[in-house]
PDB file of C-alpha atoms and ligand atoms in Angstrom:
ATOM      1  CA  UNK S   1       3.922 -32.198  42.930  1.00 98.00           C
ATOM      2  CA  UNK S   2       1.350 -33.033  45.568  1.00 98.00           C
ATOM      3  CA  UNK S   3       1.756 -35.648  48.262  1.00 98.00           C
ATOM      4  CA  UNK S   4      -0.044 -37.333  51.128  1.00 98.00           C
ATOM      5  CA  UNK S   5       0.942 -40.188  53.440  1.00 97.00           C
ATOM      6  CA  UNK S   6      -1.113 -43.096  54.609  1.00 97.00           C
ATOM      7  CA  UNK S   7      -0.656 -44.639  58.012  1.00 96.00           C
ATOM      8  CA  UNK S   8      -2.783 -47.527  59.308  1.00 90.00           C
ATOM      9  CA  UNK S   9      -5.015 -47.136  56.258  1.00 87.00           C
ATOM     10  CA  UNK S  10      -5.728 -43.421  56.827  1.00 95.00           C
ATOM     11  CA  UNK S  11      -4.595 -40.590  54.578  1.00 98.00           C
ATOM     12  CA  UNK S  12      -2.919 -37.503  56.002  1.00 95.00           C
ATOM     13  CA  UNK S  13      -3.676 -34.020  54.731  1.00 95.00           C
ATOM     14  CA  UNK S  14      -2.069 -33.451  51.368  1.00 98.00           C
ATOM     15  CA  UNK S  15       0.258 -30.658  50.381  1.00 98.00           C
ATOM     16  CA  UNK S  16       1.445 -29.249  47.091  1.00 98.00           C
ATOM     17  CA  UNK S  17       5.128 -28.410  46.934  1.00 98.00           C
ATOM     18  CA  UNK S  18       8.188 -28.294  44.726  1.00 97.00           C
ATOM     19  CA  UNK S  19       9.293 -31.679  43.434  1.00 96.00           C
ATOM     20  CA  UNK S  20      11.342 -33.464  46.071  1.00 95.00           C
ATOM     21  CA  UNK S  21      13.277 -36.668  46.297  1.00 96.00           C
ATOM     22  CA  UNK S  22      12.150 -39.462  48.548  1.00 95.00           C
ATOM     23  CA  UNK S  23      14.476 -41.079  50.960  1.00 96.00           C
ATOM     24  CA  UNK S  24      13.275 -44.626  51.539  1.00 97.00           C
ATOM     25  CA  UNK S  25      14.678 -47.389  53.680  1.00 98.00           C
ATOM     26  CA  UNK S  26      15.978 -50.310  51.579  1.00 98.00           C
ATOM     27  CA  UNK S  27      13.518 -52.531  53.406  1.00 97.00           C
ATOM     28  CA  UNK S  28      10.497 -50.552  52.131  1.00 98.00           C
ATOM     29  CA  UNK S  29       7.639 -52.809  51.017  1.00 98.00           C
ATOM     30  CA  UNK S  30       7.474 -51.455  47.449  1.00 98.00           C
ATOM     31  CA  UNK S  31      11.085 -52.533  46.749  1.00 97.00           C
ATOM     32  CA  UNK S  32      10.446 -56.154  47.660  1.00 97.00           C
ATOM     33  CA  UNK S  33       6.782 -56.898  47.151  1.00 97.00           C
ATOM     34  CA  UNK S  34       5.844 -54.465  44.347  1.00 96.00           C
ATOM     35  CA  UNK S  35       3.103 -52.761  46.369  1.00 97.00           C
ATOM     36  CA  UNK S  36       2.575 -49.956  43.874  1.00 98.00           C
ATOM     37  CA  UNK S  37      -0.050 -48.772  41.412  1.00 98.00           C
ATOM     38  CA  UNK S  38      -0.549 -45.620  39.407  1.00 98.00           C
ATOM     39  CA  UNK S  39      -2.652 -43.625  36.965  1.00 98.00           C
ATOM     40  CA  UNK S  40      -1.791 -41.760  33.795  1.00 98.00           C
ATOM     41  CA  UNK S  41      -3.873 -38.865  32.503  1.00 98.00           C
ATOM     42  CA  UNK S  42      -3.414 -35.548  30.770  1.00 98.00           C
ATOM     43  CA  UNK S  43      -4.217 -31.881  31.074  1.00 98.00           C
ATOM     44  CA  UNK S  44      -4.459 -29.990  27.788  1.00 98.00           C
ATOM     45  CA  UNK S  45      -4.158 -26.303  27.014  1.00 98.00           C
ATOM     46  CA  UNK S  46      -7.470 -25.214  25.547  1.00 97.00           C
ATOM     47  CA  UNK S  47      -7.851 -23.013  22.501  1.00 94.00           C
ATOM     48  CA  UNK S  48      -9.063 -20.336  24.998  1.00 95.00           C
ATOM     49  CA  UNK S  49      -5.927 -20.920  27.143  1.00 95.00           C
ATOM     50  CA  UNK S  50      -7.858 -22.843  29.819  1.00 96.00           C
ATOM     51  CA  UNK S  51      -6.279 -25.830  31.601  1.00 98.00           C
ATOM     52  CA  UNK S  52      -8.420 -28.860  30.796  1.00 98.00           C
ATOM     53  CA  UNK S  53      -8.043 -32.186  32.607  1.00 98.00           C
ATOM     54  CA  UNK S  54      -9.433 -35.129  30.662  1.00 98.00           C
ATOM     55  CA  UNK S  55     -11.610 -37.675  32.492  1.00 98.00           C
ATOM     56  CA  UNK S  56     -10.136 -37.135  35.930  1.00 98.00           C
ATOM     57  CA  UNK S  57     -13.100 -38.849  37.620  1.00 98.00           C
ATOM     58  CA  UNK S  58     -12.642 -42.041  35.598  1.00 98.00           C
ATOM     59  CA  UNK S  59      -8.935 -42.146  36.440  1.00 98.00           C
ATOM     60  CA  UNK S  60      -9.593 -41.491  40.143  1.00 98.00           C
ATOM     61  CA  UNK S  61     -12.130 -44.356  40.102  1.00 98.00           C
ATOM     62  CA  UNK S  62      -9.702 -46.728  38.439  1.00 98.00           C
ATOM     63  CA  UNK S  63      -6.994 -45.910  40.982  1.00 98.00           C
ATOM     64  CA  UNK S  64      -9.421 -47.062  43.679  1.00 98.00           C
ATOM     65  CA  UNK S  65      -9.849 -50.386  41.856  1.00 97.00           C
ATOM     66  CA  UNK S  66      -6.100 -50.848  41.340  1.00 98.00           C
ATOM     67  CA  UNK S  67      -5.364 -50.046  44.999  1.00 98.00           C
ATOM     68  CA  UNK S  68      -7.945 -52.599  46.142  1.00 97.00           C
ATOM     69  CA  UNK S  69      -6.365 -55.270  43.964  1.00 96.00           C
ATOM     70  CA  UNK S  70      -2.998 -54.540  45.588  1.00 96.00           C
ATOM     71  CA  UNK S  71      -4.420 -54.429  49.144  1.00 96.00           C
ATOM     72  CA  UNK S  72      -3.379 -50.763  49.438  1.00 97.00           C
ATOM     73  CA  UNK S  73      -5.783 -48.277  51.056  1.00 97.00           C
ATOM     74  CA  UNK S  74      -7.787 -46.837  48.119  1.00 97.00           C
ATOM     75  CA  UNK S  75      -7.296 -43.059  47.919  1.00 98.00           C
ATOM     76  CA  UNK S  76     -10.774 -41.486  48.067  1.00 98.00           C
ATOM     77  CA  UNK S  77     -11.741 -40.135  44.623  1.00 98.00           C
ATOM     78  CA  UNK S  78     -12.027 -36.651  46.112  1.00 98.00           C
ATOM     79  CA  UNK S  79      -8.416 -36.838  47.325  1.00 98.00           C
ATOM     80  CA  UNK S  80      -7.069 -37.816  43.894  1.00 98.00           C
ATOM     81  CA  UNK S  81      -9.183 -35.133  42.223  1.00 98.00           C
ATOM     82  CA  UNK S  82      -8.028 -32.382  44.611  1.00 98.00           C
ATOM     83  CA  UNK S  83      -4.364 -33.345  44.342  1.00 98.00           C
ATOM     84  CA  UNK S  84      -4.409 -33.580  40.540  1.00 98.00           C
ATOM     85  CA  UNK S  85      -6.219 -30.243  40.239  1.00 98.00           C
ATOM     86  CA  UNK S  86      -3.696 -28.614  42.560  1.00 98.00           C
ATOM     87  CA  UNK S  87      -0.774 -29.957  40.528  1.00 98.00           C
ATOM     88  CA  UNK S  88      -2.320 -28.737  37.278  1.00 98.00           C
ATOM     89  CA  UNK S  89      -2.913 -25.278  38.757  1.00 98.00           C
ATOM     90  CA  UNK S  90       0.636 -25.104  40.109  1.00 98.00           C
ATOM     91  CA  UNK S  91       2.030 -26.066  36.687  1.00 98.00           C
ATOM     92  CA  UNK S  92      -0.427 -24.111  34.587  1.00 97.00           C
ATOM     93  CA  UNK S  93       2.298 -22.256  32.722  1.00 97.00           C
ATOM     94  CA  UNK S  94       4.066 -25.508  31.878  1.00 96.00           C
ATOM     95  CA  UNK S  95       1.180 -27.003  29.901  1.00 98.00           C
ATOM     96  CA  UNK S  96       2.482 -27.138  26.323  1.00 97.00           C
ATOM     97  CA  UNK S  97       0.401 -26.005  23.384  1.00 96.00           C
ATOM     98  CA  UNK S  98      -1.399 -28.817  21.555  1.00 94.00           C
ATOM     99  CA  UNK S  99      -0.527 -31.412  20.387  1.00 93.00           C
ATOM    100  CA  UNK S 100       1.622 -31.393  23.534  1.00 96.00           C
ATOM    101  CA  UNK S 101       0.041 -31.737  26.972  1.00 97.00           C
ATOM    102  CA  UNK S 102       0.828 -32.050  30.665  1.00 98.00           C
ATOM    103  CA  UNK S 103       1.059 -35.710  31.627  1.00 98.00           C
ATOM    104  CA  UNK S 104      -0.053 -36.468  35.195  1.00 98.00           C
ATOM    105  CA  UNK S 105       0.998 -39.473  37.188  1.00 98.00           C
ATOM    106  CA  UNK S 106      -0.791 -40.189  40.486  1.00 99.00           C
ATOM    107  CA  UNK S 107       1.188 -42.951  42.223  1.00 98.00           C
ATOM    108  CA  UNK S 108       0.594 -44.991  45.348  1.00 98.00           C
ATOM    109  CA  UNK S 109       3.363 -47.020  47.037  1.00 98.00           C
ATOM    110  CA  UNK S 110       3.778 -49.051  50.224  1.00 98.00           C
ATOM    111  CA  UNK S 111       6.713 -47.831  52.307  1.00 97.00           C
ATOM    112  CA  UNK S 112       6.456 -49.888  55.490  1.00 97.00           C
ATOM    113  CA  UNK S 113       9.931 -51.063  56.438  1.00 97.00           C
ATOM    114  CA  UNK S 114       9.443 -54.745  57.022  1.00 94.00           C
ATOM    115  CA  UNK S 115      10.945 -57.441  54.856  1.00 95.00           C
ATOM    116  CA  UNK S 116       8.922 -59.935  56.828  1.00 94.00           C
ATOM    117  CA  UNK S 117       5.715 -58.329  55.546  1.00 91.00           C
ATOM    118  CA  UNK S 118       5.492 -60.505  52.421  1.00 91.00           C
ATOM    119  CA  UNK S 119       2.123 -61.856  53.468  1.00 93.00           C
ATOM    120  CA  UNK S 120       0.477 -58.673  54.698  1.00 94.00           C
ATOM    121  CA  UNK S 121      -0.196 -55.317  53.095  1.00 95.00           C
ATOM    122  CA  UNK S 122       2.042 -52.382  54.032  1.00 96.00           C
ATOM    123  CA  UNK S 123       0.653 -50.325  56.911  1.00 96.00           C
ATOM    124  CA  UNK S 124       2.256 -47.128  55.637  1.00 97.00           C
ATOM    125  CA  UNK S 125       2.847 -45.544  52.280  1.00 97.00           C
ATOM    126  CA  UNK S 126       2.960 -42.483  50.088  1.00 98.00           C
ATOM    127  CA  UNK S 127       0.494 -41.143  47.578  1.00 98.00           C
ATOM    128  CA  UNK S 128       1.843 -38.510  45.232  1.00 98.00           C
ATOM    129  CA  UNK S 129       1.039 -36.804  41.937  1.00 98.00           C
ATOM    130  CA  UNK S 130       3.812 -35.681  39.611  1.00 98.00           C
ATOM    131  CA  UNK S 131       3.542 -33.950  36.247  1.00 98.00           C
ATOM    132  CA  UNK S 132       5.595 -33.659  33.105  1.00 97.00           C
ATOM    133  CA  UNK S 133       5.100 -31.732  29.877  1.00 97.00           C
ATOM    134  CA  UNK S 134       4.989 -34.142  26.945  1.00 96.00           C
ATOM    135  CA  UNK S 135       5.252 -33.384  23.256  1.00 90.00           C
ATOM    136  CA  UNK S 136       3.360 -34.985  20.447  1.00 76.00           C
ATOM    137  CA  UNK S 137       3.862 -38.674  21.097  1.00 67.00           C
ATOM    138  CA  UNK S 138       4.611 -39.192  17.438  1.00 59.00           C
ATOM    139  CA  UNK S 139       6.370 -36.053  16.313  1.00 54.00           C
ATOM    140  CA  UNK S 140       6.772 -35.985  12.560  1.00 53.00           C
ATOM    141  CA  UNK S 141       3.483 -37.683  11.817  1.00 60.00           C
ATOM    142  CA  UNK S 142       2.152 -40.944  13.012  1.00 74.00           C
ATOM    143  CA  UNK S 143       4.163 -43.875  11.832  1.00 88.00           C
ATOM    144  CA  UNK S 144       2.113 -47.054  11.445  1.00 94.00           C
ATOM    145  CA  UNK S 145       3.207 -49.612  14.047  1.00 96.00           C
ATOM    146  CA  UNK S 146       4.611 -53.111  13.715  1.00 97.00           C
ATOM    147  CA  UNK S 147       2.834 -55.384  16.164  1.00 97.00           C
ATOM    148  CA  UNK S 148       3.739 -58.944  17.111  1.00 98.00           C
ATOM    149  CA  UNK S 149       0.739 -61.156  17.855  1.00 98.00           C
ATOM    150  CA  UNK S 150       1.640 -63.473  20.718  1.00 97.00           C
ATOM    151  CA  UNK S 151      -0.552 -66.476  21.465  1.00 97.00           C
ATOM    152  CA  UNK S 152       1.623 -68.383  23.933  1.00 93.00           C
ATOM    153  CA  UNK S 153       2.258 -65.832  26.672  1.00 89.00           C
ATOM    154  CA  UNK S 154      -0.246 -63.936  28.780  1.00 87.00           C
ATOM    155  CA  UNK S 155       0.258 -60.245  29.486  1.00 88.00           C
ATOM    156  CA  UNK S 156      -1.000 -60.680  33.013  1.00 89.00           C
ATOM    157  CA  UNK S 157      -3.192 -63.085  34.947  1.00 87.00           C
ATOM    158  CA  UNK S 158      -6.918 -63.394  35.467  1.00 84.00           C
ATOM    159  CA  UNK S 159      -7.989 -60.812  38.052  1.00 84.00           C
ATOM    160  CA  UNK S 160      -4.684 -58.954  38.357  1.00 92.00           C
ATOM    161  CA  UNK S 161      -4.721 -57.754  34.751  1.00 94.00           C
ATOM    162  CA  UNK S 162      -7.216 -55.050  35.713  1.00 95.00           C
ATOM    163  CA  UNK S 163      -4.759 -53.362  38.071  1.00 97.00           C
ATOM    164  CA  UNK S 164      -2.717 -50.487  36.647  1.00 98.00           C
ATOM    165  CA  UNK S 165       0.421 -51.597  38.412  1.00 97.00           C
ATOM    166  CA  UNK S 166       4.125 -51.633  37.687  1.00 96.00           C
ATOM    167  CA  UNK S 167       4.107 -55.359  38.410  1.00 95.00           C
ATOM    168  CA  UNK S 168       1.885 -55.868  35.357  1.00 94.00           C
ATOM    169  CA  UNK S 169       4.270 -53.954  33.134  1.00 94.00           C
ATOM    170  CA  UNK S 170       7.401 -55.719  34.247  1.00 93.00           C
ATOM    171  CA  UNK S 171       5.768 -59.129  33.853  1.00 92.00           C
ATOM    172  CA  UNK S 172       5.111 -58.363  30.164  1.00 93.00           C
ATOM    173  CA  UNK S 173       8.403 -56.559  29.598  1.00 94.00           C
ATOM    174  CA  UNK S 174      10.532 -59.567  28.659  1.00 95.00           C
ATOM    175  CA  UNK S 175       8.131 -60.488  25.864  1.00 96.00           C
ATOM    176  CA  UNK S 176       7.926 -56.895  24.596  1.00 95.00           C
ATOM    177  CA  UNK S 177      11.708 -56.408  24.665  1.00 97.00           C
ATOM    178  CA  UNK S 178      12.342 -59.689  22.831  1.00 97.00           C
ATOM    179  CA  UNK S 179       9.786 -58.744  20.137  1.00 97.00           C
ATOM    180  CA  UNK S 180      11.540 -55.413  19.702  1.00 96.00           C
ATOM    181  CA  UNK S 181      15.055 -56.831  19.576  1.00 97.00           C
ATOM    182  CA  UNK S 182      14.335 -59.908  17.470  1.00 97.00           C
ATOM    183  CA  UNK S 183      11.661 -58.594  15.103  1.00 97.00           C
ATOM    184  CA  UNK S 184      11.745 -54.802  15.307  1.00 96.00           C
ATOM    185  CA  UNK S 185       8.193 -54.888  16.685  1.00 97.00           C
ATOM    186  CA  UNK S 186       6.868 -51.773  18.434  1.00 95.00           C
ATOM    187  CA  UNK S 187       4.558 -53.671  20.737  1.00 96.00           C
ATOM    188  CA  UNK S 188       3.071 -57.100  21.404  1.00 97.00           C
ATOM    189  CA  UNK S 189      -0.616 -57.899  21.107  1.00 98.00           C
ATOM    190  CA  UNK S 190      -1.285 -60.589  23.687  1.00 97.00           C
ATOM    191  CA  UNK S 191      -3.827 -63.109  22.456  1.00 97.00           C
ATOM    192  CA  UNK S 192      -3.554 -66.164  24.688  1.00 95.00           C
ATOM    193  CA  UNK S 193      -5.252 -69.230  23.185  1.00 94.00           C
ATOM    194  CA  UNK S 194      -6.052 -67.215  20.059  1.00 97.00           C
ATOM    195  CA  UNK S 195      -8.251 -64.625  21.825  1.00 97.00           C
ATOM    196  CA  UNK S 196      -7.151 -60.984  21.712  1.00 97.00           C
ATOM    197  CA  UNK S 197      -6.668 -59.174  25.032  1.00 96.00           C
ATOM    198  CA  UNK S 198      -4.486 -56.047  24.759  1.00 96.00           C
ATOM    199  CA  UNK S 199      -0.899 -54.969  24.106  1.00 96.00           C
ATOM    200  CA  UNK S 200       1.735 -54.395  26.788  1.00 93.00           C
ATOM    201  CA  UNK S 201       0.448 -50.875  27.418  1.00 94.00           C
ATOM    202  CA  UNK S 202      -2.685 -50.167  25.369  1.00 96.00           C
ATOM    203  CA  UNK S 203      -6.057 -51.582  24.395  1.00 97.00           C
ATOM    204  CA  UNK S 204      -6.747 -52.740  20.847  1.00 98.00           C
ATOM    205  CA  UNK S 205      -9.430 -51.913  18.259  1.00 98.00           C
ATOM    206  CA  UNK S 206     -10.423 -52.978  14.759  1.00 98.00           C
ATOM    207  CA  UNK S 207     -12.004 -50.181  12.740  1.00 98.00           C
ATOM    208  CA  UNK S 208     -13.589 -49.790   9.314  1.00 97.00           C
ATOM    209  CA  UNK S 209     -16.021 -47.350   7.673  1.00 98.00           C
ATOM    210  CA  UNK S 210     -19.013 -48.780   9.565  1.00 98.00           C
ATOM    211  CA  UNK S 211     -17.799 -50.375  12.743  1.00 98.00           C
ATOM    212  CA  UNK S 212     -15.413 -50.462  15.672  1.00 98.00           C
ATOM    213  CA  UNK S 213     -14.750 -53.907  17.121  1.00 98.00           C
ATOM    214  CA  UNK S 214     -12.933 -54.643  20.367  1.00 98.00           C
ATOM    215  CA  UNK S 215     -12.640 -57.439  22.895  1.00 98.00           C
ATOM    216  CA  UNK S 216     -15.101 -57.287  25.807  1.00 97.00           C
ATOM    217  CA  UNK S 217     -13.724 -56.182  29.181  1.00 96.00           C
ATOM    218  CA  UNK S 218     -12.570 -59.015  31.411  1.00 94.00           C
ATOM    219  CA  UNK S 219     -10.553 -58.929  34.627  1.00 93.00           C
ATOM    220  CA  UNK S 220      -7.463 -60.133  32.742  1.00 92.00           C
ATOM    221  CA  UNK S 221      -6.582 -56.772  31.241  1.00 95.00           C
ATOM    222  CA  UNK S 222      -6.757 -53.048  31.773  1.00 96.00           C
ATOM    223  CA  UNK S 223     -10.009 -51.181  31.253  1.00 97.00           C
ATOM    224  CA  UNK S 224      -8.722 -48.201  29.315  1.00 98.00           C
ATOM    225  CA  UNK S 225     -10.302 -44.784  29.612  1.00 98.00           C
ATOM    226  CA  UNK S 226      -9.257 -44.063  26.012  1.00 98.00           C
ATOM    227  CA  UNK S 227     -10.976 -47.275  24.909  1.00 98.00           C
ATOM    228  CA  UNK S 228     -14.160 -46.175  26.640  1.00 98.00           C
ATOM    229  CA  UNK S 229     -13.936 -42.622  25.244  1.00 98.00           C
ATOM    230  CA  UNK S 230     -13.268 -43.897  21.712  1.00 98.00           C
ATOM    231  CA  UNK S 231     -16.184 -46.338  21.767  1.00 98.00           C
ATOM    232  CA  UNK S 232     -18.484 -43.603  23.063  1.00 98.00           C
ATOM    233  CA  UNK S 233     -17.439 -41.137  20.359  1.00 98.00           C
ATOM    234  CA  UNK S 234     -17.630 -43.860  17.715  1.00 98.00           C
ATOM    235  CA  UNK S 235     -21.276 -44.452  18.693  1.00 98.00           C
ATOM    236  CA  UNK S 236     -21.907 -40.692  18.564  1.00 98.00           C
ATOM    237  CA  UNK S 237     -20.439 -40.611  15.061  1.00 98.00           C
ATOM    238  CA  UNK S 238     -22.701 -43.431  13.909  1.00 98.00           C
ATOM    239  CA  UNK S 239     -20.267 -46.357  13.937  1.00 98.00           C
ATOM    240  CA  UNK S 240     -21.588 -49.723  15.034  1.00 98.00           C
ATOM    241  CA  UNK S 241     -19.639 -50.626  18.163  1.00 98.00           C
ATOM    242  CA  UNK S 242     -19.111 -54.311  18.881  1.00 98.00           C
ATOM    243  CA  UNK S 243     -17.584 -55.541  22.121  1.00 98.00           C
ATOM    244  CA  UNK S 244     -17.163 -59.268  21.657  1.00 97.00           C
ATOM    245  CA  UNK S 245     -14.524 -61.969  21.761  1.00 97.00           C
ATOM    246  CA  UNK S 246     -12.011 -61.266  19.020  1.00 98.00           C
ATOM    247  CA  UNK S 247      -9.957 -64.095  17.545  1.00 98.00           C
ATOM    248  CA  UNK S 248      -6.512 -63.810  15.999  1.00 98.00           C
ATOM    249  CA  UNK S 249      -7.963 -65.289  12.792  1.00 97.00           C
ATOM    250  CA  UNK S 250     -10.433 -62.437  12.562  1.00 97.00           C
ATOM    251  CA  UNK S 251      -7.755 -59.828  13.229  1.00 98.00           C
ATOM    252  CA  UNK S 252      -5.535 -61.274  10.501  1.00 97.00           C
ATOM    253  CA  UNK S 253      -8.318 -61.412   7.916  1.00 96.00           C
ATOM    254  CA  UNK S 254      -9.800 -57.977   8.807  1.00 96.00           C
ATOM    255  CA  UNK S 255      -9.916 -55.761   5.735  1.00 95.00           C
ATOM    256  CA  UNK S 256     -10.154 -52.447   7.557  1.00 97.00           C
ATOM    257  CA  UNK S 257      -7.853 -50.714  10.039  1.00 97.00           C
ATOM    258  CA  UNK S 258      -6.368 -51.720  13.381  1.00 98.00           C
ATOM    259  CA  UNK S 259      -5.370 -49.336  16.162  1.00 97.00           C
ATOM    260  CA  UNK S 260      -3.909 -49.243  19.658  1.00 97.00           C
ATOM    261  CA  UNK S 261      -5.477 -46.877  22.165  1.00 97.00           C
ATOM    262  CA  UNK S 262      -4.257 -45.359  25.410  1.00 97.00           C
ATOM    263  CA  UNK S 263      -3.733 -41.986  27.079  1.00 97.00           C
ATOM    264  CA  UNK S 264      -0.108 -41.552  25.976  1.00 92.00           C
ATOM    265  CA  UNK S 265      -0.630 -41.838  22.212  1.00 86.00           C
ATOM    266  CA  UNK S 266      -4.466 -41.654  22.009  1.00 93.00           C
ATOM    267  CA  UNK S 267      -5.034 -43.764  18.834  1.00 95.00           C
ATOM    268  CA  UNK S 268      -2.185 -45.226  16.824  1.00 94.00           C
ATOM    269  CA  UNK S 269      -2.629 -47.160  13.615  1.00 96.00           C
ATOM    270  CA  UNK S 270      -1.140 -50.587  13.027  1.00 97.00           C
ATOM    271  CA  UNK S 271       0.620 -51.021   9.662  1.00 97.00           C
ATOM    272  CA  UNK S 272       1.905 -54.571  10.024  1.00 97.00           C
ATOM    273  CA  UNK S 273       1.161 -57.633  12.118  1.00 98.00           C
ATOM    274  CA  UNK S 274       3.838 -60.227  12.699  1.00 98.00           C
ATOM    275  CA  UNK S 275       2.375 -63.656  13.386  1.00 98.00           C
ATOM    276  CA  UNK S 276       4.129 -67.013  13.456  1.00 96.00           C
ATOM    277  CA  UNK S 277       7.038 -65.660  11.401  1.00 95.00           C
ATOM    278  CA  UNK S 278       4.841 -64.051   8.742  1.00 97.00           C
ATOM    279  CA  UNK S 279       4.312 -60.348   8.120  1.00 97.00           C
ATOM    280  CA  UNK S 280       0.763 -59.283   7.329  1.00 97.00           C
ATOM    281  CA  UNK S 281       0.081 -55.763   6.042  1.00 97.00           C
ATOM    282  CA  UNK S 282      -2.989 -54.078   7.514  1.00 96.00           C
ATOM    283  CA  UNK S 283      -5.012 -52.255   4.851  1.00 90.00           C
ATOM    284  CA  UNK S 284      -2.535 -50.299   2.725  1.00 90.00           C
ATOM    285  CA  UNK S 285       0.024 -50.333   5.544  1.00 93.00           C
ATOM    286  CA  UNK S 286      -0.682 -46.716   6.520  1.00 92.00           C
ATOM    287  CA  UNK S 287      -2.649 -45.225   9.400  1.00 92.00           C
ATOM    288  CA  UNK S 288      -6.291 -45.454   8.304  1.00 94.00           C
ATOM    289  CA  UNK S 289      -8.754 -42.611   7.768  1.00 96.00           C
ATOM    290  CA  UNK S 290     -11.265 -43.874  10.347  1.00 97.00           C
ATOM    291  CA  UNK S 291      -8.502 -44.155  12.943  1.00 96.00           C
ATOM    292  CA  UNK S 292      -7.513 -40.546  12.213  1.00 95.00           C
ATOM    293  CA  UNK S 293     -11.124 -39.401  12.335  1.00 97.00           C
ATOM    294  CA  UNK S 294     -11.696 -40.942  15.773  1.00 97.00           C
ATOM    295  CA  UNK S 295      -8.376 -39.600  17.041  1.00 96.00           C
ATOM    296  CA  UNK S 296      -9.337 -36.116  15.890  1.00 96.00           C
ATOM    297  CA  UNK S 297     -12.772 -36.312  17.488  1.00 97.00           C
ATOM    298  CA  UNK S 298     -11.081 -37.058  20.815  1.00 97.00           C
ATOM    299  CA  UNK S 299      -8.379 -34.415  20.575  1.00 96.00           C
ATOM    300  CA  UNK S 300     -10.919 -31.747  19.615  1.00 97.00           C
ATOM    301  CA  UNK S 301     -12.703 -32.372  22.905  1.00 98.00           C
ATOM    302  CA  UNK S 302      -9.364 -32.339  24.762  1.00 98.00           C
ATOM    303  CA  UNK S 303      -8.599 -28.792  23.643  1.00 97.00           C
ATOM    304  CA  UNK S 304     -12.149 -27.445  23.504  1.00 97.00           C
ATOM    305  CA  UNK S 305     -12.449 -27.195  19.717  1.00 97.00           C
ATOM    306  CA  UNK S 306     -15.499 -29.438  19.942  1.00 97.00           C
ATOM    307  CA  UNK S 307     -18.241 -29.561  22.547  1.00 97.00           C
ATOM    308  CA  UNK S 308     -17.891 -31.948  25.436  1.00 98.00           C
ATOM    309  CA  UNK S 309     -21.289 -33.693  25.413  1.00 97.00           C
ATOM    310  CA  UNK S 310     -20.275 -36.306  27.994  1.00 98.00           C
ATOM    311  CA  UNK S 311     -18.817 -33.913  30.572  1.00 98.00           C
ATOM    312  CA  UNK S 312     -15.326 -35.406  30.354  1.00 98.00           C
ATOM    313  CA  UNK S 313     -13.279 -32.248  30.763  1.00 98.00           C
ATOM    314  CA  UNK S 314     -12.621 -30.509  34.058  1.00 98.00           C
ATOM    315  CA  UNK S 315     -11.446 -26.934  33.638  1.00 97.00           C
ATOM    316  CA  UNK S 316      -9.213 -25.616  36.418  1.00 95.00           C
TER     317      UNK S 316
HETATM  318  C1  PLP W 401      -2.905 -47.497  31.138  1.00 87.75           C
HETATM  319  C2  PLP W 401      -3.033 -48.740  30.338  1.00 87.75           C
HETATM  320  C3  PLP W 401      -3.838 -48.812  29.197  1.00 87.75           C
HETATM  321  C4  PLP W 401      -4.545 -47.631  28.590  1.00 87.75           C
HETATM  322  O1  PLP W 401      -5.457 -47.069  29.470  1.00 87.75           O
HETATM  323  P1  PLP W 401      -5.915 -45.545  29.266  1.00 87.75           P
HETATM  324  O2  PLP W 401      -6.810 -45.323  30.412  1.00 87.75           O
HETATM  325  O3  PLP W 401      -6.610 -45.497  27.981  1.00 87.75           O
HETATM  326  O4  PLP W 401      -4.686 -44.719  29.286  1.00 87.75           O
HETATM  327  C5  PLP W 401      -3.946 -50.021  28.537  1.00 87.75           C
HETATM  328  N1  PLP W 401      -3.286 -51.110  28.972  1.00 87.75           N
HETATM  329  C6  PLP W 401      -2.487 -51.073  30.056  1.00 87.75           C
HETATM  330  C7  PLP W 401      -1.781 -52.303  30.467  1.00 87.75           C
HETATM  331  C8  PLP W 401      -2.347 -49.898  30.786  1.00 87.75           C
HETATM  332  O5  PLP W 401      -1.558 -49.886  31.868  1.00 87.75           O
END
C-alpha cells in the first residue's frame, strides 16, 4: 500500500510499504461524521505482460471533486497518480491474468480526534491506496440481472450524489438490501419522480443495434468513468449516443437491451425489471449482443488487444 498524511490541509511525503493496520482514536472524525471518500480503478495484465492502469487521470480528477464536496483537502492529481503507480509496481506480480485484474482503492479519511468537530472539517487525515487481486466479477458467464425500479426513494441528494463517498452508499443500502431480501433483486435503479438516475453502485444504459441512451449527468449521481468510456467507444463504433432525461416508461417499453456500468463489473446486462410488483423481461431475458460487444471493446483496450486511441491506459 501507499500512504500519506494531511495536516492543516497539507499533504506529507508519501511512502509505499507493506499493508499495515491503522490505530485510530475512537473520537476520529471519520467514525462520527463520515468524512471519507474513495476511488475504485483497475490495473490489468496486458497480453505482453505489461501492467496497465485504466484511466488513472480521470479517477484522480474525480477524487479531487469528491474531496471538495466533503470539505477534505483534495489530494493533488499528481499525488494520487504517483501513489497508485507505486502500488501497482509493488504488486506487479499479483496482477491476475485477464479477465482478473488488480483492483485499486485510493481512500481519503478525516482522523482529527474531536467529537465537537461536527461543524468543521477535520484538520488531519490519512490518504492511502490499497490493492486487491479480483477475479472475473461474474465467473461462470454473465448472469442477466434482476433490477428493481424504485420511484419513491432517492439514492442520494442533489449535489452530494456526485461524491464517491461511503456516506452515499450507506444511505442507499437499506433500499438495496430490502430489494434483495424481499424480491431477490440484484440492484435497485433509482428513478425518483419517474426519471432514471443510477443504481446503488453503477450507472445505467439502454442499448440497441443503433443507439446507446443514458440519463444526462447531474449533480445528483455519480459521473462514472465506465459510463464515459462506454459512450466514447459506442460513438467510435458508430452507435448514436443520446444523453437525455430517461423516464421509467421509456425504460419499461424499450425493445432493446439494458445494462449497468461501473469499474467492478464493466457492463452487465439486465434480464428483468421489477416495477410496482410486476416483472418485465428485457429483450429475451439474456445479456444482449450489443452489451457484449461494447464490453469486449472496453476489455480489449484494458489488456492491449486493441489500440488505445484515447490514451486511457498508463503502462507502468
Ligand atoms: C463508482 C460508482 C459508479 C461507477 O463509476 P465508475 O467510475 O464507472 O466505476 C457508479 N455509481 C456509484 C454510486 C459509484 O460509487
